[in-house]
mmCIF file of C-alpha atoms and ligand atoms in Angstrom:
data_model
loop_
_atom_site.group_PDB
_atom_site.id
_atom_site.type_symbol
_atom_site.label_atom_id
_atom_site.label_comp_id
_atom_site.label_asym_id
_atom_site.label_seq_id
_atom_site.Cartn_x
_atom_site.Cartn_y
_atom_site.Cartn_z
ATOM 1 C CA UNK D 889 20.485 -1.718 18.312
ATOM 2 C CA UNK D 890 19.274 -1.333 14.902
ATOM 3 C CA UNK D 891 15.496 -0.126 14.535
ATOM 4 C CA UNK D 892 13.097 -2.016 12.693
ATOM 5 C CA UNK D 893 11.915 -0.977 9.445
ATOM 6 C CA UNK D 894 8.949 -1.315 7.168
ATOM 7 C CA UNK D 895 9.911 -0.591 3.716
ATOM 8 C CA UNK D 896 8.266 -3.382 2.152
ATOM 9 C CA UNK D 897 6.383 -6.524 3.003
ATOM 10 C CA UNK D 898 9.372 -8.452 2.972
ATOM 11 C CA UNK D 899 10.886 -6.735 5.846
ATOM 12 C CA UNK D 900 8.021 -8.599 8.563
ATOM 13 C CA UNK D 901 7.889 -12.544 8.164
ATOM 14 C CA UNK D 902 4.294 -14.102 7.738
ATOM 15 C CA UNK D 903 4.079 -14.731 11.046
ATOM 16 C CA UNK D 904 4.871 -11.285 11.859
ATOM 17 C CA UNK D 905 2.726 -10.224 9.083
ATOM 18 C CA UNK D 906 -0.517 -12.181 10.302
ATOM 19 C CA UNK D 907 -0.074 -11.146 13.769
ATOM 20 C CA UNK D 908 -0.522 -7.425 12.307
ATOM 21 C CA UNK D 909 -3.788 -7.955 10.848
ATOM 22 C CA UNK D 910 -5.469 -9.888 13.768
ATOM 23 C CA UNK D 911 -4.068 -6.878 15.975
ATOM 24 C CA UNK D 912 -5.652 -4.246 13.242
ATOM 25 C CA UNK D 913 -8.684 -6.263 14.043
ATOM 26 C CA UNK D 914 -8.420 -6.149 17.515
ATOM 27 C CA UNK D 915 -7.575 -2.567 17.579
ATOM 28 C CA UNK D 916 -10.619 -1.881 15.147
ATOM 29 C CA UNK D 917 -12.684 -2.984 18.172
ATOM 30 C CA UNK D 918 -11.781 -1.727 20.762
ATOM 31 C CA UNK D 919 -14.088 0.978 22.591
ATOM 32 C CA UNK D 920 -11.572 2.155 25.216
ATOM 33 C CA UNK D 921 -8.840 4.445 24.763
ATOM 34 C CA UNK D 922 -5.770 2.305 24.265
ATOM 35 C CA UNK D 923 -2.539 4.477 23.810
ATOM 36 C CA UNK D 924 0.611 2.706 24.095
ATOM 37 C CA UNK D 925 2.478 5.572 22.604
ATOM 38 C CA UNK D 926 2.005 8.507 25.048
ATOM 39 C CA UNK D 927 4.670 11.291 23.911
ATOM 40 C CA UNK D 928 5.916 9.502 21.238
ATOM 41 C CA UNK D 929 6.105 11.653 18.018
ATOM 42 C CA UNK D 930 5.708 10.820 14.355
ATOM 43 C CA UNK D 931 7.638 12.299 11.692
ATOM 44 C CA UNK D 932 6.118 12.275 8.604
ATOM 45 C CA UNK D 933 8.007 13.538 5.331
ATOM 46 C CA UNK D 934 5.702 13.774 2.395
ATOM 47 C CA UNK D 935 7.155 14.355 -1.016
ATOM 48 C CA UNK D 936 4.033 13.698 -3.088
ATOM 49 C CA UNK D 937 0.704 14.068 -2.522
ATOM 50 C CA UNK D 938 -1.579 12.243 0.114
ATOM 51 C CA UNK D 939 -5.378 12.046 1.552
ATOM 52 C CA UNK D 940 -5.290 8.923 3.358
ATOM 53 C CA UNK D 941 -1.785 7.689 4.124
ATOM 54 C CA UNK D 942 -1.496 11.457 5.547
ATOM 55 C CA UNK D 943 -4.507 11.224 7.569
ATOM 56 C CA UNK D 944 -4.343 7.677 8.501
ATOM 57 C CA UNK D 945 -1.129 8.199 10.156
ATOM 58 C CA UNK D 946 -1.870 11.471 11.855
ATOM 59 C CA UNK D 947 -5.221 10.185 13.641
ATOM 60 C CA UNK D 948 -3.554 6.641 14.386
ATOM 61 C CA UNK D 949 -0.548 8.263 16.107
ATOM 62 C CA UNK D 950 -3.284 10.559 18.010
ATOM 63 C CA UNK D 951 -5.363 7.562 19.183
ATOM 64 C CA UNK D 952 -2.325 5.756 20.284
ATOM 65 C CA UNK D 953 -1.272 8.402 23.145
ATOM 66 C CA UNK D 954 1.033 10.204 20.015
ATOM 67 C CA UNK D 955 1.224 13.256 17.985
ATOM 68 C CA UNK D 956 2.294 13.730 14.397
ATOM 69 C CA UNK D 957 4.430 16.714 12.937
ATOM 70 C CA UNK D 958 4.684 16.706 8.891
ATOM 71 C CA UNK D 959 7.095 18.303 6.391
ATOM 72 C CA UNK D 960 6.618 18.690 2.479
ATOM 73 C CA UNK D 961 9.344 19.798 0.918
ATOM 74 C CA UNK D 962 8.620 22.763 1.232
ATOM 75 C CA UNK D 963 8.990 23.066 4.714
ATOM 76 C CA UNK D 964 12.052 21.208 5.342
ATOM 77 C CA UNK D 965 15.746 21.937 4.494
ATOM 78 C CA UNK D 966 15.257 19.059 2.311
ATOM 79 C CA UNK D 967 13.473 21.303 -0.237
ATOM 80 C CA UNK D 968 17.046 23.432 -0.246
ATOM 81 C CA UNK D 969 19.346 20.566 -0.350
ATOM 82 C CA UNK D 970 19.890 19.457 2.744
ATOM 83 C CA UNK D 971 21.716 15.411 2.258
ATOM 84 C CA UNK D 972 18.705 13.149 3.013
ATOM 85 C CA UNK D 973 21.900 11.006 5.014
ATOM 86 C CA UNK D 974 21.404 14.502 7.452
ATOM 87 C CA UNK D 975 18.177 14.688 7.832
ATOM 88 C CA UNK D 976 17.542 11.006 8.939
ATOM 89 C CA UNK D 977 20.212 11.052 11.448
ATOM 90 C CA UNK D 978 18.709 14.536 13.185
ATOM 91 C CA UNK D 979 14.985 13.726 12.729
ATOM 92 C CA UNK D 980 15.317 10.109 14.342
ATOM 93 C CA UNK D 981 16.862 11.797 17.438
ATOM 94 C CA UNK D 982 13.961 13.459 18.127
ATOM 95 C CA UNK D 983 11.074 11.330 16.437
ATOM 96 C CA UNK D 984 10.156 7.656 17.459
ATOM 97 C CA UNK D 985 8.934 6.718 14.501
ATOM 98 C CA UNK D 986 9.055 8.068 10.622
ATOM 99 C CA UNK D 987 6.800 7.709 7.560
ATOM 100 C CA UNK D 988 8.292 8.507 4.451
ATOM 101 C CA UNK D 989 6.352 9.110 0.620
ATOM 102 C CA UNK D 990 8.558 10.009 -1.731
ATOM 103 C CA UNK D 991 9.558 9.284 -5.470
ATOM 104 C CA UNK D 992 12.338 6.626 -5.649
ATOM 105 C CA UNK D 993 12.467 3.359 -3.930
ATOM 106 C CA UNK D 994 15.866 4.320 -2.538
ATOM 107 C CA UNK D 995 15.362 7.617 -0.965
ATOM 108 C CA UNK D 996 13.493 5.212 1.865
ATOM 109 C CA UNK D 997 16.470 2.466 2.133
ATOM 110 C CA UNK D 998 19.277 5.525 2.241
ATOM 111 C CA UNK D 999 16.934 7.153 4.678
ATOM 112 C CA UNK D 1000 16.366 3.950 7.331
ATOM 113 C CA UNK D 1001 20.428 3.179 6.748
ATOM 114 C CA UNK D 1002 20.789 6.898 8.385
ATOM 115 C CA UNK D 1003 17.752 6.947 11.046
ATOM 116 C CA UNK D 1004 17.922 5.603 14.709
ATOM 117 C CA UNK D 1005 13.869 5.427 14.510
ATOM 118 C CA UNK D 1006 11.864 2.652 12.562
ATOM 119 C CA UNK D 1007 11.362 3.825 8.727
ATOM 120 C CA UNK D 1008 7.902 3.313 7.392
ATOM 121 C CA UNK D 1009 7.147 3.302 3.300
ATOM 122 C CA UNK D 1010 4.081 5.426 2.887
ATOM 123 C CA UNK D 1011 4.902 4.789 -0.746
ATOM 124 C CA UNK D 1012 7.461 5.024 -3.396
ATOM 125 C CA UNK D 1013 7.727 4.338 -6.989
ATOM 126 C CA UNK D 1014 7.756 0.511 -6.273
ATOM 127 C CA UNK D 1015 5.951 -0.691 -3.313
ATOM 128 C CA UNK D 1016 3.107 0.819 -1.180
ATOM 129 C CA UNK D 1017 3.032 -2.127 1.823
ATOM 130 C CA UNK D 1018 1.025 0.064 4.124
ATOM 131 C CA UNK D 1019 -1.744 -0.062 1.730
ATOM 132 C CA UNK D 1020 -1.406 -3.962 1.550
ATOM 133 C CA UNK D 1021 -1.951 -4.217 5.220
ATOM 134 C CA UNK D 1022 -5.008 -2.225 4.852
ATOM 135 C CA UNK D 1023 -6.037 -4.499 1.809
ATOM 136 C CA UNK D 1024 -5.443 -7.952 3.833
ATOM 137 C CA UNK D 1025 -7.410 -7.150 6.801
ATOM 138 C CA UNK D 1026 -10.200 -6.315 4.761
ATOM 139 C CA UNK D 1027 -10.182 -9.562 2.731
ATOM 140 C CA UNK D 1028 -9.878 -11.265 6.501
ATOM 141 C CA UNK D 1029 -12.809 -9.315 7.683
ATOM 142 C CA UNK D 1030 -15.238 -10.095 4.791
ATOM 143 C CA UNK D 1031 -14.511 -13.397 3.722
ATOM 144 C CA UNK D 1032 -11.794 -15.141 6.784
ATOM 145 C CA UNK D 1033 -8.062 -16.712 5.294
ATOM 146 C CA UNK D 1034 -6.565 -15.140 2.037
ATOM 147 C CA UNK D 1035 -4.280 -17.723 2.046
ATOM 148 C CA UNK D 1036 -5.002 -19.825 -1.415
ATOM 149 C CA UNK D 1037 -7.109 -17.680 -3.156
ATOM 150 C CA UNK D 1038 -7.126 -16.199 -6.429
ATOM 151 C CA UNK D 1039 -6.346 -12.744 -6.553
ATOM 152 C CA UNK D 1040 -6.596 -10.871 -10.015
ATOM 153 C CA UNK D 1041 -4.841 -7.712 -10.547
ATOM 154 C CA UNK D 1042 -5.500 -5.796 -13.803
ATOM 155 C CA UNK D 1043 -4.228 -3.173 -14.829
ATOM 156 C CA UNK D 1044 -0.525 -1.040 -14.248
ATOM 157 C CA UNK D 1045 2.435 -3.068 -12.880
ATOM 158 C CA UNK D 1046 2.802 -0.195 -10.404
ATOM 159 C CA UNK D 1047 3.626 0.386 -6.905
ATOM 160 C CA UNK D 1048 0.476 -1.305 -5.778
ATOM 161 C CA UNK D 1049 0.552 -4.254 -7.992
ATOM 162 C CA UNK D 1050 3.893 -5.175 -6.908
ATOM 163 C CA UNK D 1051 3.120 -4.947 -3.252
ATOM 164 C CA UNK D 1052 0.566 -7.705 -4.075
ATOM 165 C CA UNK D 1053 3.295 -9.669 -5.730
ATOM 166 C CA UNK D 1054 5.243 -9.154 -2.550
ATOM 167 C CA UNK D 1055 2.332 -10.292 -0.295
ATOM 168 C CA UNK D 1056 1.548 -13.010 -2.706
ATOM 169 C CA UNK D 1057 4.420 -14.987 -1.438
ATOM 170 C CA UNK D 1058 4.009 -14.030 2.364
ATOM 171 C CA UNK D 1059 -0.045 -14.268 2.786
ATOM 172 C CA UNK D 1060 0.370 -17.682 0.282
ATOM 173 C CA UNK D 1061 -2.185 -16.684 -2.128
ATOM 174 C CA UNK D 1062 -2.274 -16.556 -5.888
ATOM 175 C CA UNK D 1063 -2.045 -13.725 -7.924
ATOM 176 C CA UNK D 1064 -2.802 -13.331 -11.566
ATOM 177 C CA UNK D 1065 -1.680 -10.246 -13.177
ATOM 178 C CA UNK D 1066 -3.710 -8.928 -16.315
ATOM 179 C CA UNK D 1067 -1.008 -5.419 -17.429
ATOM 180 C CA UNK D 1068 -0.441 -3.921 -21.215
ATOM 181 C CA UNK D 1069 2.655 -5.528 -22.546
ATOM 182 C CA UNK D 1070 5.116 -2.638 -21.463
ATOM 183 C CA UNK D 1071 3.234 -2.017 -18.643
ATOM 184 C CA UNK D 1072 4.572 -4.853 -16.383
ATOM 185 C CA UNK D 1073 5.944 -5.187 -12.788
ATOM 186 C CA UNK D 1074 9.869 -6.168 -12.578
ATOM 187 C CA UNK D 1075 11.094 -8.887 -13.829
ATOM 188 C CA UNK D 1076 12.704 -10.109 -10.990
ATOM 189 C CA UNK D 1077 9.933 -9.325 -8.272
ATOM 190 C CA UNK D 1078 7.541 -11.837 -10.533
ATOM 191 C CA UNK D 1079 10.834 -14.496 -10.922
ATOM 192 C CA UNK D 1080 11.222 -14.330 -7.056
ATOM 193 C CA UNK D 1081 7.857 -15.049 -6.720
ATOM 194 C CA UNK D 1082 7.778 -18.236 -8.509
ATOM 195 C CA UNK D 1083 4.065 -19.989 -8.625
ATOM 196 C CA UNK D 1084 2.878 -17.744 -6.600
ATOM 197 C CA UNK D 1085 2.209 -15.061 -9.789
ATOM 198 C CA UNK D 1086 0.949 -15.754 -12.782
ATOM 199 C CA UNK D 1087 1.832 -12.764 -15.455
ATOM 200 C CA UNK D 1088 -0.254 -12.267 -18.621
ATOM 201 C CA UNK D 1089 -2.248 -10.001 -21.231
ATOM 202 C CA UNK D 1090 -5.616 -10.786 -20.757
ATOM 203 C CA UNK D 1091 -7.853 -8.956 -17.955
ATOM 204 C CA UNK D 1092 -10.367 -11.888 -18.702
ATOM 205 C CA UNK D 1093 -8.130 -15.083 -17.604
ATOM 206 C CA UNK D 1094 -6.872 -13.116 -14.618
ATOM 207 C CA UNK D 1095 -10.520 -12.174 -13.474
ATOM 208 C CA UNK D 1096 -11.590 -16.533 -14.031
ATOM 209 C CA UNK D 1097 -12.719 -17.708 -10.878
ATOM 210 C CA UNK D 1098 -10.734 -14.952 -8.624
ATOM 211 C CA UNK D 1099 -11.693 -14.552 -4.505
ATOM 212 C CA UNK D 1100 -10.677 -10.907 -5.205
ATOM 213 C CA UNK D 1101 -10.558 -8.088 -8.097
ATOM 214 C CA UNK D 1102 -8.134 -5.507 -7.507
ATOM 215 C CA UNK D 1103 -6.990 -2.722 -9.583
ATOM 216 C CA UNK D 1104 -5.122 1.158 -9.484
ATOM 217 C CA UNK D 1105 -4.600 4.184 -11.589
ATOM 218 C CA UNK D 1106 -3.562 4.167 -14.743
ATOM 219 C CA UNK D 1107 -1.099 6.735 -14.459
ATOM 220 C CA UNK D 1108 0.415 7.115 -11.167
ATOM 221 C CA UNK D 1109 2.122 10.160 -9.099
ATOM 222 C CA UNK D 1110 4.565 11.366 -11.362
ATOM 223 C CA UNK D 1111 3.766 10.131 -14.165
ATOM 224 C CA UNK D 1112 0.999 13.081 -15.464
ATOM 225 C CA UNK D 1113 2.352 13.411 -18.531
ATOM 226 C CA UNK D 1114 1.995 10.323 -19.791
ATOM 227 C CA UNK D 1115 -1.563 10.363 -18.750
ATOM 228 C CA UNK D 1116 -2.917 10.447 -22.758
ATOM 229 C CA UNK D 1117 -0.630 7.815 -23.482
ATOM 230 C CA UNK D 1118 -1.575 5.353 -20.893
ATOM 231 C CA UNK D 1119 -5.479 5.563 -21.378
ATOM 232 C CA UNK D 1120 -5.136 4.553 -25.152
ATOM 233 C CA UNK D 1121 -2.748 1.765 -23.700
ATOM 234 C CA UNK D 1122 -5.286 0.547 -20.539
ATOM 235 C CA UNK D 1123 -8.414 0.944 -22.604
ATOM 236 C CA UNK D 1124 -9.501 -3.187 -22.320
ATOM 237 C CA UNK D 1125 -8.161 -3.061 -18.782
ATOM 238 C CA UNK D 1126 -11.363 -1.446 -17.057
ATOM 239 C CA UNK D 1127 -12.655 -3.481 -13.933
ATOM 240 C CA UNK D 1128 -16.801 -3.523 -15.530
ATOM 241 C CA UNK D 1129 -19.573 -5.609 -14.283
ATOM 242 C CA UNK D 1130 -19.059 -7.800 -17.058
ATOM 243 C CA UNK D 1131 -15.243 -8.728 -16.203
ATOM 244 C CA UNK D 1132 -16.360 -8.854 -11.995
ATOM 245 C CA UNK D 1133 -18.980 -11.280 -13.456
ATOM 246 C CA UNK D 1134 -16.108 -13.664 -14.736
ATOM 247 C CA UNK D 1135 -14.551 -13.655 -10.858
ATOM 248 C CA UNK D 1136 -16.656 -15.634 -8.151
ATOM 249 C CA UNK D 1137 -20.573 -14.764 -7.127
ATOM 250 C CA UNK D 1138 -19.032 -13.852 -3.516
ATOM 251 C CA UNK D 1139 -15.517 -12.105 -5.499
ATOM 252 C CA UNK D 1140 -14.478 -8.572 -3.334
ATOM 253 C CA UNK D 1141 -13.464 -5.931 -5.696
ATOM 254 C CA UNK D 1142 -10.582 -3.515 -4.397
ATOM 255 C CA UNK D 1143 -9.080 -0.315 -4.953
ATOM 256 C CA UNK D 1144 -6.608 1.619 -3.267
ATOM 257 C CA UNK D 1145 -7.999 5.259 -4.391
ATOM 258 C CA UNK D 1146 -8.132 7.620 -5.313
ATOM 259 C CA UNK D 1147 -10.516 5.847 -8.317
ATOM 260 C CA UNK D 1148 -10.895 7.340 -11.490
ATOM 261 C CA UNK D 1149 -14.702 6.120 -12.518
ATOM 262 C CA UNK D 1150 -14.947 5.552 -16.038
ATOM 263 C CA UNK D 1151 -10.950 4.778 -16.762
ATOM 264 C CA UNK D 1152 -9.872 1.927 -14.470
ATOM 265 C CA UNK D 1153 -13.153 1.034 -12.958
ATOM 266 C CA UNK D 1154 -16.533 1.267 -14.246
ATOM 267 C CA UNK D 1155 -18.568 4.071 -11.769
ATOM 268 C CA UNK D 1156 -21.172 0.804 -11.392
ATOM 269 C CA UNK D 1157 -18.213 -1.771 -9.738
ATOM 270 C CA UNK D 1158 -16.370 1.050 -7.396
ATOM 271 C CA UNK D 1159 -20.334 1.959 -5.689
ATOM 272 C CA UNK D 1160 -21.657 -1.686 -6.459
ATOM 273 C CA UNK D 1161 -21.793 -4.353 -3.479
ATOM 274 C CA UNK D 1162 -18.517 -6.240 -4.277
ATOM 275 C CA UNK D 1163 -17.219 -3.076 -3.701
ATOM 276 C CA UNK D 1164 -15.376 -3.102 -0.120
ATOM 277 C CA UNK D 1165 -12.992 0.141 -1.058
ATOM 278 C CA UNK D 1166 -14.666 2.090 1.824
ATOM 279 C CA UNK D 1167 -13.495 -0.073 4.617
ATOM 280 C CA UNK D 1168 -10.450 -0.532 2.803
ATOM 281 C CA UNK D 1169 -9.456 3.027 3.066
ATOM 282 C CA UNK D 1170 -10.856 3.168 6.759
ATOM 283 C CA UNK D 1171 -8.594 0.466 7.821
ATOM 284 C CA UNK D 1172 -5.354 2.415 6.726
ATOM 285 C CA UNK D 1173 -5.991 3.414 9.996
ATOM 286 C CA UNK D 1174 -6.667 0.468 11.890
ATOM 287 C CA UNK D 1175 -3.657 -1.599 10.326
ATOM 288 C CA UNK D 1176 -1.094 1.252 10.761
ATOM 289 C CA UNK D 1177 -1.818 1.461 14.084
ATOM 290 C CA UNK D 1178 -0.797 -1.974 14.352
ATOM 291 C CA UNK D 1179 2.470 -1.329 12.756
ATOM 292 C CA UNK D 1180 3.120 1.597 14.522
ATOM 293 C CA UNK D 1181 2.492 -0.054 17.679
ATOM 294 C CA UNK D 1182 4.432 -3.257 16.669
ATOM 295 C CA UNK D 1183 7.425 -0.748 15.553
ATOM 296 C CA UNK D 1184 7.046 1.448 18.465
ATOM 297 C CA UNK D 1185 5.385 0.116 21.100
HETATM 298 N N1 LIG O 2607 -4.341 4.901 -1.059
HETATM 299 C C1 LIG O 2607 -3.540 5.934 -0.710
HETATM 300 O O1 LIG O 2607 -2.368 5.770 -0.332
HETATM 301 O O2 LIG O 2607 -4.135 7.142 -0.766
HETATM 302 P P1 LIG O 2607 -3.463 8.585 -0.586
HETATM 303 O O3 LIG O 2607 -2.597 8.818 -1.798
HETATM 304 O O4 LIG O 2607 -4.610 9.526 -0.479
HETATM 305 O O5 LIG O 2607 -2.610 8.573 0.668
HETATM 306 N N1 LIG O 2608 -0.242 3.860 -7.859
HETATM 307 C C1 LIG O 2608 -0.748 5.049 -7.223
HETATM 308 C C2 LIG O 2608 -1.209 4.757 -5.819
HETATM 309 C C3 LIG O 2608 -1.772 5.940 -5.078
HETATM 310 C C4 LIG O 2608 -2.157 5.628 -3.673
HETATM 311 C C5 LIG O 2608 0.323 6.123 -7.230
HETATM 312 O O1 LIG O 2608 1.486 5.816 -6.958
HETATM 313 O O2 LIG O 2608 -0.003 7.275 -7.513
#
């Protein structure tokens, strides 16, 4: 039988989808130790840096019952060339479960072809659905349904930003995109997504009125270089007081982190009290080990 994988959104349904966040929830609350994953082991290949996808995953699989082992490239034959087709089919004999953070979108699909053992995206050039679970129960938890809100995204049309456009369509919400022309998500993610995205220029419209304010880096893993570039490009794309003051009284403003104070957000919006990024980042942990448990369990 062929394993279940999460390499974006797209690969749950909604319904699927909602039951993960009410069981992140659930899990979140629970004072017992619950750990439905005795003996089953986590591999975790990590080809870019990581604070809390890496740590996330290594204390969820813990508090489930599991343990966690986890190769940079360094440590793995992957680092001296060993096919990625290989590695897949060995590690997923002896793994229950595998998180993968690498570069390209298509080093995760080539790896879940090859593995026996669900495939989770802990990030890729394109889509970073893990953190979106994260992001969704925290919306639920602080102000109930996300479904037909407005959610403005401003800034890069990065990995993050296009796992909102992803869970746009399957949470039902609507998201409005302020990017620099040249900086926008793919064309055909924000086609697919029909009214459920609105794309456009101008952080202002996209922060009208919105439920939600999220934002990212400017310049993300891999792309260092381009760092000087990008800040001249981004500079009227900072999430200030004065733009959150455009969104709702009762708006949330997001982030996935790390921040950068001073470039994407003001210093005053990431510590102010819209801010929720704290329990964002703390349920990584809760929603993953919903996944893992829905993958696994
Ligand atoms: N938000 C997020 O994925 O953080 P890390 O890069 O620290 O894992
Ligand atoms: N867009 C960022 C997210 C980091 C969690 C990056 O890919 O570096």
């Amino acid at each position: 039988m062929k394993p279940r994988h999460f390499l974006t959104l797209r690969d749950l349904s909604p319904q699927e989808l909602h039951h993960l966040i009410d069981r992140a929830i659930a899990l979140k609350a629970l004072k017992a130790p619950y750990e439905p994953l005795r003996n089953k082991l986590l591999g975790m290949i990590f080809e870019k840096a990581s604070t809390r996808t890496r740590v996330s995953f290594e204390a969820g699989i813990v508090q489930l019952g599991g343990a966690a082992v986890f190769l940079s490239p360094r440590d793995s034959q992957l680092g001296r060339g060993e096919p990625l087709e290989d590695t897949a089919r060995v590690m997923s004999r002896m793994v229950d479960l595998i998180v993968l953070r690498t570069h390209r979108h298509d080093t995760v699909e080539r790896f879940a072809a090859h593995s026996s053992a669900p495939v989770i995206n802990g990030l890729t050039d394109r889509f970073h659905p893990c953190q979106l679970l994260a992001d969704i129960q925290t919306y639920v938890e602080h102000r109930g349904d996300i479904r037909g809100r407005k959610v403005a995204w401003i800034g890069d049309g990065n990995n993050m930003c296009q796992s909102y456009i992803n869970a746009a369509v399957l949470f039902d919400f609507h998201l409005h995109i302020a990017c620099p022309p040249g900086y926008e998500p793919e064309v055909q993610l924000v086609a697919e997504a029909g009214d459920h995205v609105t794309l456009g220029h101008d952080p202002k419209a996209a922060a009208r009125d919105a439920d939600l304010v999220v934002t990212d880096v400017w310049a993300s893993m891999g792309q260092e270089e381009e760092q000087q570039q990008r800040i001249a490009a981004f500079r009227d794309f900072q999430v200030t007081a004065a733009l959150m003051a455009l969104a709702k009284p009762d708006a949330l403003f997001m982030h996935c982190l790390p921040a950068h104070r001073g470039e994407e957000v003001a210093a005053e919006v990431l510590e102010g009290p819209q801010s929720v990024v704290w329990d964002e980042a703390e349920n990584r942990l809760h929603a993953q080990k919903a996944l893992m448990e829905f993958l696994a369990g």
